[in-house]
Short mmCIF file of C-alpha atoms and ligand atoms in Angstrom, two decimals:
data_model
loop_
_atom_site.label_atom_id
_atom_site.label_comp_id
_atom_site.label_asym_id
_atom_site.label_seq_id
_atom_site.Cartn_x
_atom_site.Cartn_y
_atom_site.Cartn_z
CA UNK A 25 110.95 88.43 83.04
CA UNK A 26 113.96 87.15 81.05
CA UNK A 27 116.40 84.88 82.84
CA UNK A 28 120.10 85.64 82.79
CA UNK A 29 122.97 83.19 82.91
CA UNK A 30 125.35 83.38 85.87
CA UNK A 31 127.82 85.76 84.18
CA UNK A 32 125.11 88.31 83.28
CA UNK A 33 123.60 87.98 86.80
CA UNK A 34 127.05 88.96 88.10
CA UNK A 35 127.13 91.93 85.70
CA UNK A 36 123.63 93.00 86.77
CA UNK A 37 124.69 92.90 90.41
CA UNK A 38 127.41 95.50 89.70
CA UNK A 39 125.11 98.05 87.99
CA UNK A 40 123.42 100.92 89.83
CA UNK A 41 123.00 104.27 88.09
CA UNK A 42 120.45 106.63 86.59
CA UNK A 43 121.02 105.96 82.87
CA UNK A 44 122.92 102.89 81.70
CA UNK A 45 124.13 101.83 78.23
CA UNK A 46 124.53 98.17 77.25
CA UNK A 47 126.91 98.03 74.28
CA UNK A 48 126.57 94.91 72.12
CA UNK A 49 123.22 94.14 73.71
CA UNK A 50 122.01 91.41 71.29
CA UNK A 51 118.94 89.85 73.02
CA UNK A 52 118.71 92.93 75.35
CA UNK A 53 117.96 90.67 78.33
CA UNK A 54 120.37 92.66 80.49
CA UNK A 55 118.67 96.07 79.95
CA UNK A 56 115.26 94.48 80.60
CA UNK A 57 116.46 93.04 83.91
CA UNK A 58 118.20 96.33 84.81
CA UNK A 59 114.87 98.15 84.50
CA UNK A 60 112.85 95.40 86.19
CA UNK A 61 115.31 95.43 89.09
CA UNK A 62 115.29 99.27 89.33
CA UNK A 63 119.08 99.32 88.87
CA UNK A 64 118.67 102.25 86.46
CA UNK A 65 115.73 104.40 85.49
CA UNK A 66 116.62 104.32 81.77
CA UNK A 67 118.74 102.12 79.49
CA UNK A 68 120.17 102.49 76.03
CA UNK A 69 120.86 99.21 74.21
CA UNK A 70 123.41 99.59 71.40
CA UNK A 71 123.79 97.04 68.60
CA UNK A 72 125.97 97.04 65.52
CA UNK A 73 124.52 94.11 63.59
CA UNK A 74 121.04 93.93 62.02
CA UNK A 75 120.02 90.46 63.35
CA UNK A 76 120.82 91.17 67.02
CA UNK A 77 119.46 94.73 66.62
CA UNK A 78 116.08 93.32 65.56
CA UNK A 79 116.21 90.82 68.41
CA UNK A 80 116.89 93.62 70.92
CA UNK A 81 113.92 95.64 69.57
CA UNK A 82 111.61 92.60 69.78
CA UNK A 83 112.75 91.79 73.32
CA UNK A 84 112.15 95.36 74.53
CA UNK A 85 108.70 95.46 72.84
CA UNK A 86 107.76 92.08 74.37
CA UNK A 87 108.67 93.42 77.81
CA UNK A 88 106.65 96.64 77.14
CA UNK A 89 109.60 98.72 78.28
CA UNK A 90 109.97 100.99 75.22
CA UNK A 91 109.60 104.07 77.44
CA UNK A 92 112.58 103.08 79.56
CA UNK A 93 114.81 101.21 77.07
CA UNK A 94 115.88 102.79 73.82
CA UNK A 95 117.54 100.55 71.21
CA UNK A 96 120.08 102.37 69.05
CA UNK A 97 121.97 101.08 66.03
CA UNK A 98 125.69 101.79 65.86
CA UNK A 99 129.29 100.95 66.65
CA UNK A 100 130.25 100.93 70.33
CA UNK A 101 129.79 104.32 72.01
CA UNK A 102 129.08 106.02 68.65
CA UNK A 103 125.32 106.40 69.36
CA UNK A 104 125.91 107.67 72.96
CA UNK A 105 126.30 111.39 73.62
CA UNK A 106 129.10 112.60 75.94
CA UNK A 107 127.74 112.69 79.52
CA UNK A 108 124.51 110.89 78.53
CA UNK A 109 125.01 107.75 80.67
CA UNK A 110 126.38 107.10 84.15
CA UNK A 111 127.65 103.63 83.33
CA UNK A 112 127.97 101.15 80.47
CA UNK A 113 128.33 97.39 80.16
CA UNK A 114 130.22 95.48 77.47
CA UNK A 115 129.66 91.75 77.83
CA UNK A 116 130.11 88.47 76.00
CA UNK A 117 132.81 89.68 73.61
CA UNK A 118 136.54 89.05 73.42
CA UNK A 119 138.76 91.39 75.46
CA UNK A 120 140.37 92.61 72.23
CA UNK A 121 137.00 93.68 70.80
CA UNK A 122 135.98 95.33 74.07
CA UNK A 123 139.26 97.23 74.31
CA UNK A 124 138.87 98.44 70.70
CA UNK A 125 135.39 99.79 71.53
CA UNK A 126 136.73 101.53 74.67
CA UNK A 127 139.66 103.05 72.76
CA UNK A 128 137.37 104.47 70.07
CA UNK A 129 134.94 105.94 72.61
CA UNK A 130 136.96 109.09 73.48
CA UNK A 131 134.90 111.60 75.50
CA UNK A 132 131.79 109.40 75.32
CA UNK A 133 133.08 107.01 77.99
CA UNK A 134 131.00 107.10 81.19
CA UNK A 135 132.56 107.26 84.68
CA UNK A 136 131.74 103.58 85.39
CA UNK A 137 132.19 100.51 83.20
CA UNK A 138 131.12 96.92 83.79
CA UNK A 139 133.11 94.59 81.54
CA UNK A 140 132.70 90.86 80.97
CA UNK A 141 135.18 89.53 78.42
CA UNK A 142 134.94 85.91 77.26
CA UNK A 143 138.69 85.50 77.64
CA UNK A 144 141.49 86.95 79.79
CA UNK A 145 140.80 90.41 81.21
CA UNK A 146 144.52 91.27 81.08
CA UNK A 147 144.12 93.66 78.12
CA UNK A 148 141.27 95.46 79.90
CA UNK A 149 143.17 95.85 83.18
CA UNK A 150 146.11 97.29 81.21
CA UNK A 151 143.75 99.66 79.38
CA UNK A 152 142.14 100.75 82.66
CA UNK A 153 145.50 101.73 84.20
CA UNK A 154 146.33 103.84 81.12
CA UNK A 155 142.87 105.41 80.84
CA UNK A 156 142.50 106.38 84.54
CA UNK A 157 139.96 103.78 85.67
CA UNK A 158 140.31 101.86 88.94
CA UNK A 159 139.21 98.26 89.48
CA UNK A 160 136.43 98.59 92.04
CA UNK A 161 134.92 95.07 91.93
CA UNK A 162 135.78 91.78 90.29
CA UNK A 163 134.00 88.44 90.01
CA UNK A 164 135.04 85.20 88.35
CA UNK A 165 132.07 83.16 87.21
CA UNK A 166 132.37 79.46 86.45
CA UNK A 167 130.91 78.53 83.07
CA UNK A 168 132.10 77.22 79.72
CA UNK A 169 135.22 79.22 80.63
CA UNK A 170 135.84 81.12 83.86
CA UNK A 171 134.24 84.49 82.97
CA UNK A 172 135.83 87.58 84.55
CA UNK A 173 133.48 90.46 85.42
CA UNK A 174 134.98 93.86 86.31
CA UNK A 175 133.53 97.10 87.56
CA UNK A 176 135.85 100.01 86.70
CA UNK A 177 135.43 103.58 87.92
CA UNK A 178 137.15 106.69 86.61
CA UNK A 179 139.37 108.02 89.40
CA UNK A 180 142.67 109.87 89.25
CA UNK A 181 145.88 108.57 90.83
CA UNK A 182 147.27 105.07 91.25
CA UNK A 183 144.77 102.24 91.64
CA UNK A 184 144.84 100.98 95.27
CA UNK A 185 143.56 97.57 94.09
CA UNK A 186 147.12 96.74 93.00
CA UNK A 187 148.80 97.73 96.27
CA UNK A 188 150.69 94.84 97.82
CA UNK A 189 149.98 92.26 95.09
CA UNK A 190 152.60 91.23 92.50
CA UNK A 191 151.75 93.32 89.43
CA UNK A 192 152.10 90.69 86.66
CA UNK A 193 149.92 88.20 88.55
CA UNK A 194 147.36 90.89 89.45
CA UNK A 195 147.09 92.12 85.85
CA UNK A 196 146.62 88.60 84.53
CA UNK A 197 144.33 87.13 87.18
CA UNK A 198 142.78 90.22 88.80
CA UNK A 199 143.99 92.10 91.90
CA UNK A 200 140.72 91.74 93.81
CA UNK A 201 140.14 88.17 92.62
CA UNK A 202 143.58 87.14 93.88
CA UNK A 203 142.90 88.74 97.26
CA UNK A 204 139.48 87.08 97.52
CA UNK A 205 140.73 83.61 96.49
CA UNK A 206 138.21 80.77 96.11
CA UNK A 207 137.80 77.60 94.12
CA UNK A 208 137.13 79.10 90.66
CA UNK A 209 140.32 81.16 90.51
CA UNK A 210 142.38 78.42 92.12
CA UNK A 211 141.24 75.90 89.48
CA UNK A 212 141.96 78.39 86.71
CA UNK A 213 145.50 79.07 87.92
CA UNK A 214 146.25 75.40 88.62
CA UNK A 215 145.10 74.52 85.09
CA UNK A 216 147.42 77.23 83.71
CA UNK A 217 150.38 75.89 85.72
CA UNK A 218 149.70 72.37 84.43
CA UNK A 219 149.32 73.47 80.80
CA UNK A 220 152.31 75.84 80.81
CA UNK A 221 154.63 73.38 82.62
CA UNK A 222 154.42 71.14 79.54
CA UNK A 223 155.57 73.81 77.07
CA UNK A 224 157.59 76.39 79.05
CA UNK A 225 161.28 76.78 78.32
CA UNK A 226 163.67 79.61 79.28
CA UNK A 227 163.42 82.51 76.80
CA UNK A 228 159.88 81.59 75.68
CA UNK A 229 156.80 83.67 76.51
CA UNK A 230 155.32 80.58 78.14
CA UNK A 231 158.17 80.63 80.68
CA UNK A 232 157.14 84.09 81.94
CA UNK A 233 153.48 83.06 81.89
CA UNK A 234 154.32 80.03 84.04
CA UNK A 235 156.22 82.22 86.51
CA UNK A 236 153.19 84.56 86.68
CA UNK A 237 150.84 81.63 87.31
CA UNK A 238 153.12 80.24 90.05
CA UNK A 239 153.29 83.68 91.69
CA UNK A 240 149.49 83.93 91.56
CA UNK A 241 149.20 80.52 93.21
CA UNK A 242 151.61 81.66 95.93
CA UNK A 243 149.38 84.72 96.55
CA UNK A 244 146.38 82.41 96.98
CA UNK A 245 148.41 80.29 99.39
CA UNK A 246 149.29 83.49 101.26
CA UNK A 247 152.94 82.92 100.56
CA UNK A 248 153.14 86.33 98.82
CA UNK A 249 151.32 89.33 100.31
C1 SAM B 321 128.18 87.49 71.79
S1 SAM B 321 127.08 88.81 71.78
C2 SAM B 321 126.89 89.15 73.51
C3 SAM B 321 125.52 89.63 73.82
C4 SAM B 321 125.29 90.05 75.27
N1 SAM B 321 126.01 91.26 75.58
C5 SAM B 321 125.67 88.95 76.22
O1 SAM B 321 126.66 89.10 76.94
O2 SAM B 321 124.98 87.92 76.25
C6 SAM B 321 128.03 90.20 71.26
C7 SAM B 321 127.16 91.24 70.60
O3 SAM B 321 127.93 92.42 70.43
C8 SAM B 321 127.60 92.99 69.18
N2 SAM B 321 128.73 93.84 68.79
C9 SAM B 321 129.97 93.45 68.42
N3 SAM B 321 130.74 94.52 68.17
C10 SAM B 321 129.98 95.62 68.41
C11 SAM B 321 130.20 97.02 68.32
N4 SAM B 321 131.40 97.51 67.94
N5 SAM B 321 129.20 97.86 68.65
C12 SAM B 321 127.99 97.38 69.03
N6 SAM B 321 127.71 96.06 69.11
C13 SAM B 321 128.69 95.19 68.80
C14 SAM B 321 127.35 91.79 68.28
O4 SAM B 321 126.54 92.11 67.17
C15 SAM B 321 126.67 90.82 69.24
O5 SAM B 321 125.27 90.95 69.20
#
């Protein structure tokens, strides 16, 4: 059984559906573990590039799971039919790339998405509010960087996750992560405050970023509800 690093273990933990698509699957370790763990009955692994595509096919064959995992070549949700999957994961890419894939998906988007960008999830939280997805779960995994992991679900109306938390801080650091607190997010925000304090000046973008980081720290300290 393939091992997963901590960020993909966190992604796995947020998946439970009938048919799941892993977009940008590369080594396809996640789909293999999804099937082994009975978190879905079928998986579709999508890959754009020939090297990773071949690697995904080899990994699925090695695991003898060809009946449950189908590897498809293509760009983002292109190879997925509308309504075909209950959820999809997009992991290990930059937030900009992930958002581009989501924006191009149109009616092929499933009702649940598990996203793990390698950088700030701000762009994805902004996208989710526009696209009608609520933040249902968030994790922050310590690693080379702190890796955010989000589970989004398509629901109409305002997202209750943002109720009672300062919006700028919640969009940048995660509404549920700020509520949950903990060492990983505290270290991340403290590092931002330290870095931004050296460069921030009134009128610069870094000034607003510093204010956002200080507000986030105040939320963690329960000084802002
Ligand atoms: C850094 S790897 C991450 C692999 C795996 N998801 C993980 O988290 O370990 C990103 C993968 O996404 C694939 N990829 C990038 N853009 C894609 C797209 N538009 N559609 C499908 N796959 C894509 C790349 O070829 C690469 O294999």
